[in-house]
């Protein structure tokens, strides 16, 4: 049974008490989101410009241990038990590995850098 939901350029996976989402922005960039709400905030990213998002082909595969999201140049593996994500380059070398101990937590912080009009 498939545990994730693929919709457009994003893959959402329920983890612990929340939702984890990986958005494929382009073949070199994936954006990671986490929320304890039922849906994700629709506010525009302060970190990614609109032109960072392209219609990039990607694959999603699931096995008993992980969900693998891949473009031609980047791969993300989500550990299904912890929700931790490891990113790999196209040669399979680890770029970034998230260590998740005792689950995830989330703190709401004020958003800076937005227009106050």
Short mmCIF file of N, CA and C in Angstrom, two decimals:
data_model
loop_
_atom_site.label_atom_id
_atom_site.label_comp_id
_atom_site.label_asym_id
_atom_site.label_seq_id
_atom_site.Cartn_x
_atom_site.Cartn_y
_atom_site.Cartn_z
N UNK A 1 0.83 -1.19 0.00
CA UNK A 1 0.00 0.00 0.00
C UNK A 1 0.88 1.25 0.00
N UNK A 2 0.56 2.19 -0.86
CA UNK A 2 1.31 3.42 -1.00
C UNK A 2 1.03 4.33 0.19
N UNK A 3 2.09 4.79 0.86
CA UNK A 3 1.95 5.63 2.05
C UNK A 3 2.06 7.12 1.75
N UNK A 4 2.53 7.47 0.56
CA UNK A 4 2.73 8.88 0.21
C UNK A 4 1.66 9.35 -0.77
N UNK A 5 1.58 10.67 -0.93
CA UNK A 5 0.66 11.25 -1.91
C UNK A 5 1.49 12.12 -2.86
N UNK A 6 1.40 11.81 -4.14
CA UNK A 6 2.09 12.60 -5.17
C UNK A 6 1.08 13.51 -5.82
N UNK A 7 1.39 14.80 -5.84
CA UNK A 7 0.49 15.77 -6.43
C UNK A 7 1.32 16.86 -7.08
N UNK A 8 1.27 16.93 -8.42
CA UNK A 8 2.06 17.92 -9.15
C UNK A 8 3.54 17.71 -8.90
N UNK A 9 4.20 18.74 -8.40
CA UNK A 9 5.64 18.64 -8.15
C UNK A 9 5.97 18.32 -6.70
N UNK A 10 4.99 17.83 -5.94
CA UNK A 10 5.25 17.55 -4.52
C UNK A 10 4.86 16.12 -4.13
N UNK A 11 5.55 15.65 -3.09
CA UNK A 11 5.29 14.34 -2.50
C UNK A 11 5.08 14.58 -1.01
N UNK A 12 3.94 14.13 -0.48
CA UNK A 12 3.60 14.35 0.92
C UNK A 12 3.53 13.00 1.62
N UNK A 13 4.10 12.96 2.82
CA UNK A 13 4.15 11.73 3.59
C UNK A 13 3.78 12.02 5.05
N UNK A 14 2.82 11.30 5.62
CA UNK A 14 2.49 11.51 7.04
C UNK A 14 3.61 10.95 7.92
N UNK A 15 4.10 11.77 8.84
CA UNK A 15 5.18 11.34 9.71
C UNK A 15 4.92 11.88 11.12
N UNK A 16 5.09 11.01 12.11
CA UNK A 16 4.85 11.36 13.51
C UNK A 16 3.50 12.06 13.64
N UNK A 17 3.47 13.26 14.15
CA UNK A 17 2.21 13.99 14.33
C UNK A 17 2.03 15.08 13.29
N UNK A 18 2.56 14.88 12.10
CA UNK A 18 2.46 15.93 11.09
C UNK A 18 2.58 15.39 9.69
N UNK A 19 2.85 16.33 8.77
CA UNK A 19 3.03 16.00 7.36
C UNK A 19 4.38 16.51 6.90
N UNK A 20 5.07 15.69 6.14
CA UNK A 20 6.34 16.05 5.54
C UNK A 20 6.11 16.15 4.04
N UNK A 21 6.61 17.22 3.43
CA UNK A 21 6.41 17.39 2.00
C UNK A 21 7.74 17.74 1.35
N UNK A 22 8.03 17.08 0.24
CA UNK A 22 9.20 17.39 -0.57
C UNK A 22 8.67 17.93 -1.89
N UNK A 23 9.08 19.16 -2.22
CA UNK A 23 8.66 19.81 -3.46
C UNK A 23 9.85 19.79 -4.42
N UNK A 24 9.66 19.24 -5.60
CA UNK A 24 10.70 19.24 -6.62
C UNK A 24 10.62 20.58 -7.34
N UNK A 25 11.59 21.44 -7.07
CA UNK A 25 11.61 22.78 -7.68
C UNK A 25 12.22 22.72 -9.07
N UNK A 26 13.36 22.08 -9.17
CA UNK A 26 14.01 21.81 -10.46
C UNK A 26 14.93 20.62 -10.24
N UNK A 27 15.72 20.27 -11.24
CA UNK A 27 16.51 19.04 -11.10
C UNK A 27 17.61 19.14 -10.05
N UNK A 28 17.93 20.37 -9.59
CA UNK A 28 18.96 20.57 -8.59
C UNK A 28 18.44 20.98 -7.22
N UNK A 29 17.15 21.30 -7.10
CA UNK A 29 16.61 21.84 -5.85
C UNK A 29 15.32 21.12 -5.47
N UNK A 30 15.28 20.68 -4.20
CA UNK A 30 14.06 20.16 -3.60
C UNK A 30 13.81 20.94 -2.32
N UNK A 31 12.60 21.37 -2.14
CA UNK A 31 12.22 22.12 -0.95
C UNK A 31 11.52 21.16 0.02
N UNK A 32 11.90 21.23 1.30
CA UNK A 32 11.31 20.36 2.31
C UNK A 32 10.42 21.21 3.22
N UNK A 33 9.20 20.73 3.44
CA UNK A 33 8.26 21.41 4.33
C UNK A 33 7.76 20.41 5.36
N UNK A 34 7.45 20.92 6.55
CA UNK A 34 6.87 20.10 7.60
C UNK A 34 5.81 20.92 8.31
N UNK A 35 4.71 20.29 8.64
CA UNK A 35 3.66 20.98 9.38
C UNK A 35 2.96 20.00 10.31
N UNK A 36 2.45 20.55 11.40
CA UNK A 36 1.60 19.76 12.29
C UNK A 36 0.13 20.07 12.02
N UNK A 37 -0.12 20.98 11.08
CA UNK A 37 -1.49 21.31 10.67
C UNK A 37 -1.97 20.25 9.67
N UNK A 38 -3.23 20.35 9.27
CA UNK A 38 -3.79 19.39 8.32
C UNK A 38 -3.40 19.70 6.88
N UNK A 39 -2.99 20.95 6.62
CA UNK A 39 -2.57 21.36 5.28
C UNK A 39 -1.34 22.26 5.41
N UNK A 40 -0.67 22.46 4.31
CA UNK A 40 0.51 23.31 4.29
C UNK A 40 0.13 24.76 4.04
N UNK A 41 0.90 25.65 4.63
CA UNK A 41 0.72 27.08 4.42
C UNK A 41 0.95 27.39 2.94
N UNK A 42 0.16 28.28 2.38
CA UNK A 42 0.29 28.60 0.96
C UNK A 42 1.08 29.89 0.71
N UNK A 43 1.69 30.43 1.76
CA UNK A 43 2.50 31.64 1.59
C UNK A 43 3.68 31.36 0.67
N UNK A 44 4.05 32.37 -0.10
CA UNK A 44 5.15 32.29 -1.02
C UNK A 44 6.46 32.13 -0.24
N UNK A 45 7.36 31.32 -0.76
CA UNK A 45 8.65 31.10 -0.11
C UNK A 45 9.50 32.35 -0.14
N UNK A 46 10.15 32.64 0.97
CA UNK A 46 11.09 33.76 1.03
C UNK A 46 12.47 33.35 0.52
N UNK A 47 12.69 32.06 0.35
CA UNK A 47 14.00 31.56 -0.01
C UNK A 47 14.14 31.17 -1.47
N UNK A 48 13.03 30.92 -2.13
CA UNK A 48 13.08 30.49 -3.52
C UNK A 48 12.35 31.48 -4.41
N UNK A 49 13.02 31.92 -5.46
CA UNK A 49 12.38 32.80 -6.42
C UNK A 49 11.44 31.98 -7.31
N UNK A 50 10.47 32.66 -7.90
CA UNK A 50 9.50 31.97 -8.75
C UNK A 50 10.17 31.17 -9.86
N UNK A 51 11.28 31.70 -10.42
CA UNK A 51 11.93 31.00 -11.54
C UNK A 51 12.71 29.77 -11.08
N UNK A 52 12.77 29.49 -9.76
CA UNK A 52 13.41 28.27 -9.27
C UNK A 52 12.53 27.06 -9.54
N UNK A 53 11.25 27.29 -9.76
CA UNK A 53 10.30 26.20 -9.98
C UNK A 53 10.11 25.96 -11.47
N UNK A 54 10.44 24.76 -11.91
CA UNK A 54 10.24 24.38 -13.30
C UNK A 54 9.46 23.06 -13.33
N UNK A 55 8.94 22.73 -14.46
CA UNK A 55 8.22 21.47 -14.62
C UNK A 55 9.25 20.36 -14.85
N UNK A 56 9.79 19.84 -13.76
CA UNK A 56 10.89 18.88 -13.81
C UNK A 56 10.38 17.45 -13.67
N UNK A 57 10.77 16.58 -14.59
CA UNK A 57 10.40 15.18 -14.44
C UNK A 57 11.09 14.59 -13.20
N UNK A 58 10.35 13.77 -12.45
CA UNK A 58 10.93 13.10 -11.29
C UNK A 58 10.19 11.79 -11.05
N UNK A 59 10.85 10.90 -10.31
CA UNK A 59 10.25 9.62 -9.99
C UNK A 59 10.08 9.49 -8.49
N UNK A 60 9.13 8.66 -8.10
CA UNK A 60 8.92 8.33 -6.69
C UNK A 60 8.81 6.81 -6.58
N UNK A 61 9.62 6.24 -5.70
CA UNK A 61 9.56 4.81 -5.45
C UNK A 61 9.50 4.58 -3.95
N UNK A 62 8.78 3.56 -3.57
CA UNK A 62 8.61 3.25 -2.15
C UNK A 62 8.97 1.79 -1.90
N UNK A 63 9.68 1.56 -0.81
CA UNK A 63 9.95 0.21 -0.36
C UNK A 63 9.62 0.17 1.14
N UNK A 64 9.78 -0.95 1.80
CA UNK A 64 9.39 -1.02 3.21
C UNK A 64 10.14 -0.06 4.14
N UNK A 65 11.31 0.42 3.72
CA UNK A 65 12.14 1.25 4.59
C UNK A 65 12.07 2.73 4.25
N UNK A 66 11.92 3.07 2.96
CA UNK A 66 12.05 4.47 2.55
C UNK A 66 11.20 4.82 1.33
N UNK A 67 11.06 6.12 1.14
CA UNK A 67 10.47 6.68 -0.07
C UNK A 67 11.59 7.43 -0.78
N UNK A 68 11.77 7.15 -2.06
CA UNK A 68 12.86 7.74 -2.82
C UNK A 68 12.28 8.66 -3.90
N UNK A 69 12.68 9.92 -3.86
CA UNK A 69 12.26 10.92 -4.83
C UNK A 69 13.50 11.32 -5.61
N UNK A 70 13.45 11.23 -6.96
CA UNK A 70 14.67 11.46 -7.73
C UNK A 70 14.42 12.25 -9.00
N UNK A 71 15.35 13.18 -9.27
CA UNK A 71 15.45 13.84 -10.56
C UNK A 71 16.71 13.27 -11.23
N UNK A 72 17.10 13.83 -12.37
CA UNK A 72 18.33 13.36 -13.03
C UNK A 72 19.58 13.70 -12.23
N UNK A 73 19.51 14.72 -11.35
CA UNK A 73 20.71 15.17 -10.65
C UNK A 73 20.65 15.08 -9.13
N UNK A 74 19.49 14.80 -8.57
CA UNK A 74 19.32 14.84 -7.12
C UNK A 74 18.37 13.73 -6.67
N UNK A 75 18.68 13.15 -5.51
CA UNK A 75 17.83 12.11 -4.96
C UNK A 75 17.60 12.40 -3.49
N UNK A 76 16.36 12.25 -3.03
CA UNK A 76 16.02 12.39 -1.62
C UNK A 76 15.42 11.08 -1.15
N UNK A 77 15.91 10.59 -0.02
CA UNK A 77 15.37 9.37 0.58
C UNK A 77 14.77 9.73 1.93
N UNK A 78 13.49 9.42 2.09
CA UNK A 78 12.79 9.67 3.35
C UNK A 78 12.73 8.37 4.13
N UNK A 79 13.29 8.36 5.32
CA UNK A 79 13.20 7.20 6.20
C UNK A 79 11.76 7.13 6.71
N UNK A 80 11.07 6.05 6.41
CA UNK A 80 9.65 5.94 6.76
C UNK A 80 9.41 5.84 8.26
N UNK A 81 10.39 5.37 9.01
CA UNK A 81 10.22 5.25 10.45
C UNK A 81 10.39 6.60 11.16
N UNK A 82 11.44 7.35 10.78
CA UNK A 82 11.74 8.60 11.49
C UNK A 82 11.30 9.85 10.74
N UNK A 83 11.15 9.74 9.42
CA UNK A 83 10.87 10.91 8.59
C UNK A 83 12.12 11.67 8.22
N UNK A 84 13.27 11.20 8.66
CA UNK A 84 14.54 11.85 8.32
C UNK A 84 14.81 11.76 6.83
N UNK A 85 15.41 12.81 6.28
CA UNK A 85 15.68 12.86 4.84
C UNK A 85 17.18 12.90 4.61
N UNK A 86 17.64 12.12 3.63
CA UNK A 86 19.03 12.16 3.17
C UNK A 86 19.02 12.52 1.70
N UNK A 87 19.87 13.50 1.32
CA UNK A 87 19.97 13.93 -0.07
C UNK A 87 21.28 13.41 -0.66
N UNK A 88 21.20 12.97 -1.93
CA UNK A 88 22.34 12.42 -2.64
C UNK A 88 22.51 13.14 -3.98
N UNK A 89 23.77 13.25 -4.44
CA UNK A 89 23.99 13.80 -5.78
C UNK A 89 23.82 12.68 -6.80
N UNK A 90 24.03 13.00 -8.08
CA UNK A 90 23.76 11.99 -9.12
C UNK A 90 24.73 10.82 -9.09
N UNK A 91 25.88 10.98 -8.41
CA UNK A 91 26.82 9.88 -8.26
C UNK A 91 26.51 9.02 -7.03
N UNK A 92 25.50 9.42 -6.25
CA UNK A 92 25.12 8.66 -5.08
C UNK A 92 25.85 9.07 -3.80
N UNK A 93 26.58 10.19 -3.84
CA UNK A 93 27.28 10.68 -2.66
C UNK A 93 26.31 11.49 -1.80
N UNK A 94 26.41 11.31 -0.49
CA UNK A 94 25.54 12.05 0.43
C UNK A 94 25.90 13.52 0.40
N UNK A 95 24.88 14.37 0.20
CA UNK A 95 25.04 15.82 0.23
C UNK A 95 24.66 16.34 1.62
N UNK A 96 23.55 15.84 2.13
CA UNK A 96 23.02 16.29 3.40
C UNK A 96 22.22 15.16 4.02
N UNK A 97 22.44 14.93 5.32
CA UNK A 97 21.68 13.90 6.02
C UNK A 97 21.08 14.50 7.27
N UNK A 98 19.77 14.39 7.38
CA UNK A 98 19.06 14.89 8.55
C UNK A 98 19.03 13.79 9.60
N UNK A 99 19.41 14.15 10.81
CA UNK A 99 19.35 13.21 11.92
C UNK A 99 18.12 13.57 12.74
N UNK A 100 17.20 12.62 12.83
CA UNK A 100 15.97 12.85 13.58
C UNK A 100 15.98 11.94 14.80
N UNK A 101 16.09 12.55 15.95
CA UNK A 101 16.04 11.81 17.21
C UNK A 101 14.83 12.29 17.99
N UNK A 102 14.08 11.37 18.55
CA UNK A 102 12.90 11.71 19.35
C UNK A 102 11.84 12.46 18.56
N UNK A 103 11.74 12.21 17.28
CA UNK A 103 10.70 12.83 16.45
C UNK A 103 11.02 14.26 16.08
N UNK A 104 10.14 14.86 15.32
CA UNK A 104 10.29 16.25 14.88
C UNK A 104 9.54 17.16 15.83
N UNK A 105 9.97 18.40 15.85
CA UNK A 105 9.21 19.41 16.57
C UNK A 105 9.11 20.63 15.68
N UNK A 106 8.16 21.46 15.98
CA UNK A 106 7.94 22.65 15.17
C UNK A 106 7.60 23.80 16.09
N UNK A 107 8.20 24.94 15.80
CA UNK A 107 7.93 26.15 16.56
C UNK A 107 7.49 27.23 15.59
N UNK A 108 6.42 27.92 15.89
CA UNK A 108 5.93 28.98 15.03
C UNK A 108 6.72 30.25 15.33
N UNK A 109 7.31 30.80 14.29
CA UNK A 109 8.09 32.02 14.41
C UNK A 109 7.48 33.09 13.53
N UNK A 110 7.68 34.37 13.89
CA UNK A 110 7.16 35.42 13.01
C UNK A 110 7.89 35.40 11.68
N UNK A 111 7.15 35.67 10.62
CA UNK A 111 7.74 35.68 9.28
C UNK A 111 8.36 37.04 9.04
N UNK A 112 9.63 37.06 8.65
CA UNK A 112 10.30 38.32 8.37
C UNK A 112 10.53 38.47 6.87
N UNK A 113 10.79 39.69 6.46
CA UNK A 113 11.09 39.93 5.06
C UNK A 113 9.87 40.07 4.18
N UNK A 114 8.70 40.19 4.75
CA UNK A 114 7.49 40.33 3.94
C UNK A 114 7.04 41.78 3.97
N UNK A 115 6.31 42.15 2.93
CA UNK A 115 5.76 43.51 2.90
C UNK A 115 4.74 43.66 4.01
N UNK A 116 4.76 44.80 4.66
CA UNK A 116 3.82 45.05 5.76
C UNK A 116 2.73 46.01 5.31
N UNK A 117 2.45 46.02 4.01
CA UNK A 117 1.43 46.93 3.46
C UNK A 117 0.05 46.48 3.78
#
